[in-house]
CSV table of C-alpha atoms in Angstrom, one decimal:
chain,number,residue,atom,x,y,z
A,1,UNK,CA,0.0,-0.1,-0.2
A,2,UNK,CA,1.8,3.0,-1.2
A,3,UNK,CA,2.7,5.8,1.3
A,4,UNK,CA,1.2,8.5,-0.7
A,5,UNK,CA,-2.1,6.5,-0.7
A,6,UNK,CA,-1.8,6.0,3.1
A,7,UNK,CA,-1.5,9.8,3.5
A,8,UNK,CA,-4.4,10.2,1.4
A,9,UNK,CA,-6.7,8.0,3.0
A,10,UNK,CA,-6.0,9.5,6.4
A,11,UNK,CA,-6.8,13.1,4.9
A,12,UNK,CA,-9.9,11.9,3.2
A,13,UNK,CA,-11.4,10.1,6.5
A,14,UNK,CA,-14.0,12.6,7.1
A,15,UNK,CA,-14.8,13.1,3.3
A,16,UNK,CA,-18.0,12.2,1.3
A,17,UNK,CA,-16.3,9.1,-0.2
A,18,UNK,CA,-15.9,7.6,3.3
A,19,UNK,CA,-19.4,8.4,4.2
A,20,UNK,CA,-20.6,7.1,1.0
A,21,UNK,CA,-18.8,3.8,1.5
A,22,UNK,CA,-20.2,3.4,4.9
A,23,UNK,CA,-23.8,3.8,3.7
A,24,UNK,CA,-23.0,1.2,1.0
A,25,UNK,CA,-21.5,-1.2,3.8
A,26,UNK,CA,-24.6,-0.8,5.9
A,27,UNK,CA,-26.7,-1.1,2.8
A,28,UNK,CA,-28.6,2.0,3.5
A,29,UNK,CA,-28.8,2.8,-0.4
A,30,UNK,CA,-32.1,4.5,0.2
A,31,UNK,CA,-30.3,7.2,2.3
A,32,UNK,CA,-28.4,8.3,-0.7
A,33,UNK,CA,-30.7,11.1,-1.6
A,34,UNK,CA,-29.9,12.2,2.2
A,35,UNK,CA,-26.1,11.8,1.8
A,36,UNK,CA,-26.2,13.8,-1.4
A,37,UNK,CA,-28.4,16.4,0.0
A,38,UNK,CA,-25.8,16.8,2.9
A,39,UNK,CA,-22.9,16.9,0.5
A,40,UNK,CA,-24.4,19.8,-1.9
A,41,UNK,CA,-25.9,21.6,1.0
A,42,UNK,CA,-22.4,22.2,2.5
A,43,UNK,CA,-20.4,22.2,-0.6
A,44,UNK,CA,-22.4,23.2,-3.5
A,45,UNK,CA,-21.3,26.6,-5.0
A,46,UNK,CA,-23.6,29.5,-6.4
A,47,UNK,CA,-22.4,30.5,-9.9
A,48,UNK,CA,-20.2,33.1,-9.1
A,49,UNK,CA,-18.3,34.6,-11.9
A,50,UNK,CA,-15.0,36.3,-11.8
A,51,UNK,CA,-12.7,38.5,-14.1
A,52,UNK,CA,-11.6,35.4,-15.7
A,53,UNK,CA,-14.3,33.1,-16.2
A,54,UNK,CA,-18.2,33.9,-16.5
A,55,UNK,CA,-20.1,31.2,-14.6
A,56,UNK,CA,-23.9,30.7,-15.4
A,57,UNK,CA,-26.5,27.9,-14.9
A,58,UNK,CA,-28.8,27.0,-17.8
A,59,UNK,CA,-31.1,24.3,-18.9
A,60,UNK,CA,-30.4,22.2,-21.9
A,61,UNK,CA,-33.3,20.3,-23.0
A,62,UNK,CA,-34.6,19.9,-19.6
A,63,UNK,CA,-31.3,19.1,-18.0
A,64,UNK,CA,-29.6,21.6,-15.7
A,65,UNK,CA,-26.1,22.5,-16.8
A,66,UNK,CA,-23.2,25.0,-15.5
A,67,UNK,CA,-21.3,26.8,-18.3
A,68,UNK,CA,-17.8,28.4,-17.7
A,69,UNK,CA,-16.8,30.9,-20.3
A,70,UNK,CA,-13.5,32.7,-20.7
A,71,UNK,CA,-13.8,36.4,-21.7
A,72,UNK,CA,-13.4,36.7,-25.5
A,73,UNK,CA,-10.1,37.7,-26.6
A,74,UNK,CA,-9.3,40.6,-29.0
A,75,UNK,CA,-9.5,39.3,-32.9
A,76,UNK,CA,-10.6,35.8,-31.7
A,77,UNK,CA,-13.8,34.6,-33.3
A,78,UNK,CA,-14.6,31.0,-31.9
A,79,UNK,CA,-13.7,29.0,-28.8
A,80,UNK,CA,-13.0,25.4,-28.3
A,81,UNK,CA,-15.4,23.5,-26.0
A,82,UNK,CA,-15.7,20.4,-23.5
A,83,UNK,CA,-18.7,19.0,-22.4
A,84,UNK,CA,-17.9,17.4,-19.0
A,85,UNK,CA,-19.7,15.0,-17.0
A,86,UNK,CA,-19.2,14.6,-13.4
A,87,UNK,CA,-18.4,11.2,-11.4
A,88,UNK,CA,-20.0,9.8,-8.2
A,89,UNK,CA,-21.2,6.4,-8.9
A,90,UNK,CA,-24.3,7.8,-10.7
A,91,UNK,CA,-25.5,8.5,-7.3
A,92,UNK,CA,-23.5,11.5,-5.7
A,93,UNK,CA,-21.7,14.9,-6.2
A,94,UNK,CA,-22.9,17.6,-8.6
A,95,UNK,CA,-21.4,19.8,-11.3
A,96,UNK,CA,-21.9,22.6,-8.5
A,97,UNK,CA,-19.5,21.2,-5.8
A,98,UNK,CA,-16.3,22.7,-5.0
A,99,UNK,CA,-14.3,19.8,-6.6
A,100,UNK,CA,-16.2,20.0,-9.9
A,101,UNK,CA,-16.4,23.7,-10.0
A,102,UNK,CA,-12.7,24.1,-9.7
A,103,UNK,CA,-12.0,21.5,-12.2
A,104,UNK,CA,-14.1,22.9,-14.8
A,105,UNK,CA,-13.1,26.5,-13.9
A,106,UNK,CA,-9.5,25.6,-14.4
A,107,UNK,CA,-10.1,23.8,-17.7
A,108,UNK,CA,-11.9,26.8,-19.1
A,109,UNK,CA,-8.9,29.0,-17.8
A,110,UNK,CA,-6.3,26.9,-19.3
A,111,UNK,CA,-7.8,25.9,-22.5
A,112,UNK,CA,-9.6,29.0,-23.2
A,113,UNK,CA,-12.4,27.1,-23.8
A,114,UNK,CA,-16.2,27.0,-23.1
A,115,UNK,CA,-17.2,24.2,-20.4
A,116,UNK,CA,-20.5,22.7,-20.1
A,117,UNK,CA,-20.8,20.8,-16.8
A,118,UNK,CA,-23.8,18.6,-16.9
A,119,UNK,CA,-25.9,18.3,-13.8
A,120,UNK,CA,-27.8,15.1,-14.6
A,121,UNK,CA,-30.3,13.4,-12.0
A,122,UNK,CA,-29.0,10.9,-9.6
A,123,UNK,CA,-29.8,7.6,-8.0
A,124,UNK,CA,-32.2,7.0,-6.0
A,125,UNK,CA,-34.2,9.7,-7.6
A,126,UNK,CA,-33.8,8.2,-11.0
A,127,UNK,CA,-32.0,4.9,-12.3
A,128,UNK,CA,-30.6,3.6,-15.4
A,129,UNK,CA,-31.1,4.7,-18.3
A,130,UNK,CA,-32.2,8.1,-17.1
A,131,UNK,CA,-28.8,9.2,-16.2
A,132,UNK,CA,-27.6,8.4,-19.7
A,133,UNK,CA,-30.6,10.1,-21.2
A,134,UNK,CA,-30.1,13.4,-19.5
A,135,UNK,CA,-26.3,13.4,-20.3
A,136,UNK,CA,-27.2,12.6,-24.1
A,137,UNK,CA,-30.3,15.2,-24.0
A,138,UNK,CA,-27.9,18.0,-22.7
A,139,UNK,CA,-25.1,17.2,-25.2
A,140,UNK,CA,-27.2,17.0,-28.2
A,141,UNK,CA,-28.7,20.4,-27.3
A,142,UNK,CA,-25.5,21.9,-27.1
A,143,UNK,CA,-24.3,20.5,-30.4
A,144,UNK,CA,-27.0,22.5,-32.3
A,145,UNK,CA,-25.6,25.2,-34.5
A,146,UNK,CA,-27.5,28.0,-33.1
A,147,UNK,CA,-26.6,27.1,-29.4
A,148,UNK,CA,-23.0,26.8,-30.4
A,149,UNK,CA,-23.1,30.1,-32.0
A,150,UNK,CA,-24.7,31.7,-28.8
A,151,UNK,CA,-21.7,30.4,-27.0
A,152,UNK,CA,-19.2,31.4,-29.7
A,153,UNK,CA,-18.0,27.9,-29.9
A,154,UNK,CA,-16.2,26.3,-33.0
A,155,UNK,CA,-18.3,23.2,-33.8
A,156,UNK,CA,-15.3,21.3,-35.2
A,157,UNK,CA,-13.4,21.7,-32.0
A,158,UNK,CA,-15.7,20.0,-29.3
A,159,UNK,CA,-14.7,17.3,-26.8
A,160,UNK,CA,-17.0,15.2,-24.6
A,161,UNK,CA,-15.2,14.1,-21.2
A,162,UNK,CA,-15.9,12.8,-17.7
A,163,UNK,CA,-14.6,10.9,-14.7
A,164,UNK,CA,-15.5,7.6,-13.3
A,165,UNK,CA,-19.2,7.3,-13.9
A,166,UNK,CA,-19.2,10.2,-15.7
A,167,UNK,CA,-16.7,8.7,-17.9
A,168,UNK,CA,-19.0,5.9,-18.3
A,169,UNK,CA,-21.6,8.3,-19.5
A,170,UNK,CA,-19.3,10.1,-21.8
A,171,UNK,CA,-18.3,7.1,-23.7
A,172,UNK,CA,-22.0,6.0,-23.9
A,173,UNK,CA,-23.2,9.2,-25.2
A,174,UNK,CA,-20.3,9.5,-27.6
A,175,UNK,CA,-21.2,6.1,-29.0
A,176,UNK,CA,-24.7,7.1,-29.2
A,177,UNK,CA,-23.8,10.3,-31.0
A,178,UNK,CA,-21.6,8.7,-33.5
A,179,UNK,CA,-24.5,6.5,-34.8
A,180,UNK,CA,-27.0,9.2,-35.0
A,181,UNK,CA,-27.2,9.9,-38.7
A,182,UNK,CA,-29.2,13.2,-38.3
A,183,UNK,CA,-26.6,14.8,-36.2
A,184,UNK,CA,-24.3,17.3,-38.3
A,185,UNK,CA,-22.0,18.2,-35.4
A,186,UNK,CA,-20.1,15.6,-33.4
A,187,UNK,CA,-17.3,15.6,-30.8
A,188,UNK,CA,-14.0,15.9,-32.2
A,189,UNK,CA,-12.6,14.0,-29.2
A,190,UNK,CA,-13.4,11.9,-26.1
A,191,UNK,CA,-11.3,12.2,-22.9
A,192,UNK,CA,-12.4,9.4,-20.2
A,193,UNK,CA,-10.9,9.7,-16.6
A,194,UNK,CA,-10.6,6.3,-14.7
A,195,UNK,CA,-13.8,5.3,-16.5
A,196,UNK,CA,-16.1,2.6,-15.4
A,197,UNK,CA,-17.0,0.7,-18.3
A,198,UNK,CA,-18.2,-3.0,-17.7
A,199,UNK,CA,-20.1,-4.9,-15.3
A,200,UNK,CA,-19.4,-8.4,-16.9
A,201,UNK,CA,-16.1,-9.2,-15.2
A,202,UNK,CA,-15.4,-8.2,-11.4
A,203,UNK,CA,-12.3,-10.4,-11.4
A,204,UNK,CA,-10.1,-8.4,-14.1
A,205,UNK,CA,-6.7,-8.2,-12.6
A,206,UNK,CA,-7.5,-4.7,-11.3
A,207,UNK,CA,-10.3,-5.9,-9.6
A,208,UNK,CA,-8.4,-8.6,-7.9
A,209,UNK,CA,-5.4,-6.5,-7.2
A,210,UNK,CA,-7.3,-3.5,-5.5
A,211,UNK,CA,-10.4,-5.3,-4.4
A,212,UNK,CA,-9.8,-3.8,-0.9
A,213,UNK,CA,-8.2,-0.5,-2.0
A,214,UNK,CA,-9.4,2.5,-0.1
A,215,UNK,CA,-11.5,4.9,-1.8
A,216,UNK,CA,-13.2,2.5,-4.3
A,217,UNK,CA,-13.2,-1.1,-3.2
A,218,UNK,CA,-14.6,-3.7,-5.3
A,219,UNK,CA,-17.7,-4.3,-3.0
A,220,UNK,CA,-18.4,-0.5,-3.3
A,221,UNK,CA,-18.2,-0.4,-7.2
A,222,UNK,CA,-20.6,-3.5,-7.2
A,223,UNK,CA,-23.1,-1.7,-5.1
A,224,UNK,CA,-22.9,1.4,-7.2
A,225,UNK,CA,-24.1,-0.9,-10.1
A,226,UNK,CA,-26.9,-2.6,-8.3
A,227,UNK,CA,-27.9,1.1,-7.3
A,228,UNK,CA,-27.7,2.3,-10.9
A,229,UNK,CA,-29.8,-0.6,-12.2
A,230,UNK,CA,-32.2,-0.3,-9.3
A,231,UNK,CA,-31.4,-4.3,-8.5
A,232,UNK,CA,-31.4,-6.4,-5.2
A,233,UNK,CA,-28.2,-6.5,-2.8
A,234,UNK,CA,-28.7,-9.9,-2.5
A,235,UNK,CA,-27.1,-10.3,-6.0
A,236,UNK,CA,-23.9,-9.0,-4.8
A,237,UNK,CA,-21.9,-12.0,-4.1
A,238,UNK,CA,-23.1,-13.8,-7.6
A,239,UNK,CA,-21.8,-10.7,-9.1
A,240,UNK,CA,-18.4,-10.9,-7.2
A,241,UNK,CA,-17.8,-14.4,-8.4
A,242,UNK,CA,-19.1,-13.8,-12.1
A,243,UNK,CA,-22.3,-16.2,-11.9
A,244,UNK,CA,-24.1,-13.6,-14.2
A,245,UNK,CA,-21.7,-14.3,-17.0
A,246,UNK,CA,-21.1,-17.9,-16.4
A,247,UNK,CA,-20.4,-20.3,-19.4
A,248,UNK,CA,-24.2,-21.7,-19.2
A,249,UNK,CA,-25.4,-18.2,-19.5
A,250,UNK,CA,-26.5,-17.8,-23.2
A,251,UNK,CA,-27.3,-14.1,-23.1
A,252,UNK,CA,-23.4,-13.4,-22.2
A,253,UNK,CA,-21.8,-15.6,-24.7
A,254,UNK,CA,-21.8,-13.2,-27.4
A,255,UNK,CA,-19.9,-10.5,-25.5
A,256,UNK,CA,-17.4,-12.9,-24.0
A,257,UNK,CA,-14.9,-12.4,-26.8
A,258,UNK,CA,-15.2,-8.4,-26.6
A,259,UNK,CA,-13.9,-8.7,-22.8
A,260,UNK,CA,-11.2,-11.3,-23.1
A,261,UNK,CA,-8.6,-9.4,-20.6
A,262,UNK,CA,-5.9,-12.1,-21.1
A,263,UNK,CA,-5.5,-10.7,-24.9
A,264,UNK,CA,-6.5,-7.1,-24.1
A,265,UNK,CA,-4.2,-6.2,-21.3
A,266,UNK,CA,-0.3,-5.7,-21.2
A,267,UNK,CA,1.6,-8.4,-19.1
A,268,UNK,CA,2.4,-5.5,-16.7
A,269,UNK,CA,-1.4,-5.4,-15.9
A,270,UNK,CA,-2.0,-9.2,-15.9
A,271,UNK,CA,0.8,-10.1,-13.7
A,272,UNK,CA,0.1,-13.7,-12.4
A,273,UNK,CA,-3.7,-13.1,-12.0
A,274,UNK,CA,-6.1,-15.9,-13.6
A,275,UNK,CA,-9.5,-15.4,-15.0
A,276,UNK,CA,-12.6,-16.2,-13.0
A,277,UNK,CA,-15.1,-18.1,-15.3
A,278,UNK,CA,-17.6,-19.9,-13.7
A,279,UNK,CA,-19.0,-23.2,-15.5
A,280,UNK,CA,-22.4,-22.9,-14.3
A,281,UNK,CA,-24.2,-19.6,-13.2
A,282,UNK,CA,-27.3,-17.9,-12.7
A,283,UNK,CA,-29.0,-17.0,-16.1
A,284,UNK,CA,-31.9,-15.4,-13.9
A,285,UNK,CA,-29.4,-12.4,-12.8
A,286,UNK,CA,-29.2,-11.2,-16.3
A,287,UNK,CA,-33.2,-11.8,-16.9
A,288,UNK,CA,-33.8,-9.7,-13.9
A,289,UNK,CA,-31.1,-7.0,-14.9
A,290,UNK,CA,-30.7,-7.1,-18.5
A,291,UNK,CA,-29.0,-3.7,-18.3
A,292,UNK,CA,-25.9,-5.5,-17.4
A,293,UNK,CA,-25.3,-6.3,-21.0
A,294,UNK,CA,-26.7,-3.0,-22.2
A,295,UNK,CA,-23.9,-1.1,-24.2
A,296,UNK,CA,-25.6,2.4,-22.9
A,297,UNK,CA,-24.5,1.1,-19.5
A,298,UNK,CA,-21.3,-0.9,-20.4
A,299,UNK,CA,-19.8,0.8,-23.3
A,300,UNK,CA,-16.7,-1.8,-23.3
A,301,UNK,CA,-19.1,-4.1,-24.6
A,302,UNK,CA,-20.0,-2.5,-27.9
A,303,UNK,CA,-19.6,-4.0,-31.2
A,304,UNK,CA,-16.6,-3.1,-33.4
A,305,UNK,CA,-18.8,-1.3,-35.9
A,306,UNK,CA,-19.6,1.2,-33.3
A,307,UNK,CA,-16.1,1.6,-32.1
A,308,UNK,CA,-14.8,2.3,-35.3
A,309,UNK,CA,-16.9,5.3,-35.5
A,310,UNK,CA,-15.4,6.9,-32.2
A,311,UNK,CA,-13.2,9.9,-32.1
A,312,UNK,CA,-9.7,10.4,-31.2
A,313,UNK,CA,-9.5,9.4,-27.6
A,314,UNK,CA,-7.8,9.9,-24.3
A,315,UNK,CA,-7.9,7.5,-21.4
A,316,UNK,CA,-6.6,7.9,-18.1
A,317,UNK,CA,-6.0,5.0,-15.8
A,318,UNK,CA,-4.6,4.7,-12.1
A,319,UNK,CA,-2.8,1.5,-10.9
A,320,UNK,CA,-4.4,1.6,-7.5
A,321,UNK,CA,-7.9,1.5,-9.1
A,322,UNK,CA,-10.4,-1.5,-9.6
A,323,UNK,CA,-11.3,0.3,-12.9
A,324,UNK,CA,-7.8,0.5,-14.3
A,325,UNK,CA,-8.5,-2.6,-16.6
A,326,UNK,CA,-11.8,-1.1,-17.8
A,327,UNK,CA,-9.9,1.9,-19.4
A,328,UNK,CA,-7.1,-0.2,-20.6
A,329,UNK,CA,-9.3,-2.9,-22.4
A,330,UNK,CA,-11.4,0.2,-23.9
A,331,UNK,CA,-8.2,1.7,-25.2
A,332,UNK,CA,-7.3,-1.7,-26.7
A,333,UNK,CA,-10.5,-2.4,-28.4
A,334,UNK,CA,-10.4,1.1,-29.8
A,335,UNK,CA,-7.1,0.9,-31.0
A,336,UNK,CA,-7.9,-2.7,-32.8
A,337,UNK,CA,-10.8,-0.7,-34.3
A,338,UNK,CA,-8.6,1.9,-35.9
A,339,UNK,CA,-9.1,4.8,-33.7
A,340,UNK,CA,-6.3,6.9,-32.4
A,341,UNK,CA,-5.7,6.3,-28.7
A,342,UNK,CA,-3.9,7.8,-25.9
A,343,UNK,CA,-3.7,5.5,-22.9
A,344,UNK,CA,-2.1,7.6,-19.9
A,345,UNK,CA,-1.3,5.6,-17.1
A,346,UNK,CA,-0.2,6.7,-13.7
A,347,UNK,CA,1.6,4.0,-11.5
A,348,UNK,CA,1.3,5.9,-8.2
A,349,UNK,CA,-2.2,7.5,-8.3
A,350,UNK,CA,-5.8,6.3,-6.9
A,351,UNK,CA,-9.2,6.4,-8.1
A,352,UNK,CA,-11.0,9.8,-7.9
A,353,UNK,CA,-7.4,11.4,-7.5
A,354,UNK,CA,-7.9,14.2,-10.2
A,355,UNK,CA,-10.4,16.5,-8.4
A,356,UNK,CA,-8.4,16.5,-5.0
A,357,UNK,CA,-6.5,19.8,-5.9
A,358,UNK,CA,-8.0,21.9,-3.5
A,359,UNK,CA,-7.3,22.1,0.2
A,360,UNK,CA,-7.6,20.3,2.6
A,361,UNK,CA,-7.4,17.3,0.0
A,362,UNK,CA,-4.8,18.9,-2.5
A,363,UNK,CA,-2.7,15.8,-3.5
A,364,UNK,CA,0.1,16.1,-6.0
A,365,UNK,CA,-1.7,13.0,-7.6
A,366,UNK,CA,-4.4,15.1,-8.5
A,367,UNK,CA,-2.5,17.9,-9.7
A,368,UNK,CA,-0.1,15.5,-11.9
A,369,UNK,CA,-3.0,13.6,-13.4
A,370,UNK,CA,-5.1,17.0,-14.0
A,371,UNK,CA,-2.2,18.6,-15.7
A,372,UNK,CA,-1.4,15.6,-18.0
A,373,UNK,CA,-5.4,15.6,-19.1
A,374,UNK,CA,-5.6,19.3,-19.8
A,375,UNK,CA,-2.2,19.1,-21.6
A,376,UNK,CA,-3.6,16.6,-23.7
A,377,UNK,CA,-6.6,18.5,-24.5
A,378,UNK,CA,-4.7,21.5,-25.3
A,379,UNK,CA,-2.6,19.6,-27.7
A,380,UNK,CA,-5.4,17.8,-29.5
A,381,UNK,CA,-8.6,20.2,-29.2
């Protein structure tokens, strides 16, 4: 357990991450709405503008967003733009909390770009696919030529991005946009920060290696999935041992080849871990929660024809993260499909680190990952 993580975990001991995991451990998911209320009550920031950035709240096709606009520069006609989708397990946080407000403000300043931060609805108010629909509606609204003109955005220089569960939504929205024949404007780039991309295999090397890692242990990630799908916690143990995708579960067979980590991961990630594949399992899990195989929820399972349509991609992964292999496998599948991909891996970093750049949780890991992410956007957008 790296010393930097040990220090980070001590500093995070009173954070909303810790409270959230306690809630999940006690199986009190129906209190998530109270937890998020407390988080947002004490941490939500009003849209206070400054000389450097104009911050406004708006509604895009029924979805709340926060827009960060740098001042116009002399002789400048149009700006770049990033649609950003925050993380929090589809259940927590907000575009208006200090952590995400700070990240988006810095992005807008550093890139001289208009940043649209999506305030999608959360579990338990709504479950899948409503979070996906909110993110998609807000993004499609923004991509309309008249809306882009209102914000002085160059339609050829737009990225979609997100972290963790927000990375999941960003990837799923990007896939959906790529298949929409009626769209005239699509994202130039996608940038995914330690994204959660699959619920097929909870025994990838990173899930095995980091199953008890603070910030995001395996059981918490599985509970997030169960909450997102409005499922039953009694299924958690079966999911942990991959009973839902056993060899006798016919619905899962066609997807198995798309998530074969023994061929998709580098040896430095695979180490000596072995696949966990059950011979007999529980097909009723997929019947009860078909979303486990729905590409709108699990974009890593998308077919190659969809992956070929994806834009230039950046994926950031951290070694001390159960989701490391989700990002790495998606990068490899996109690469195989002919997409230009940058996989930016950090050996000493942990899940969620990029938003922790302000006191009292100002970690060097957060600044390091954030700077690398913004540098890639600046060079490619």
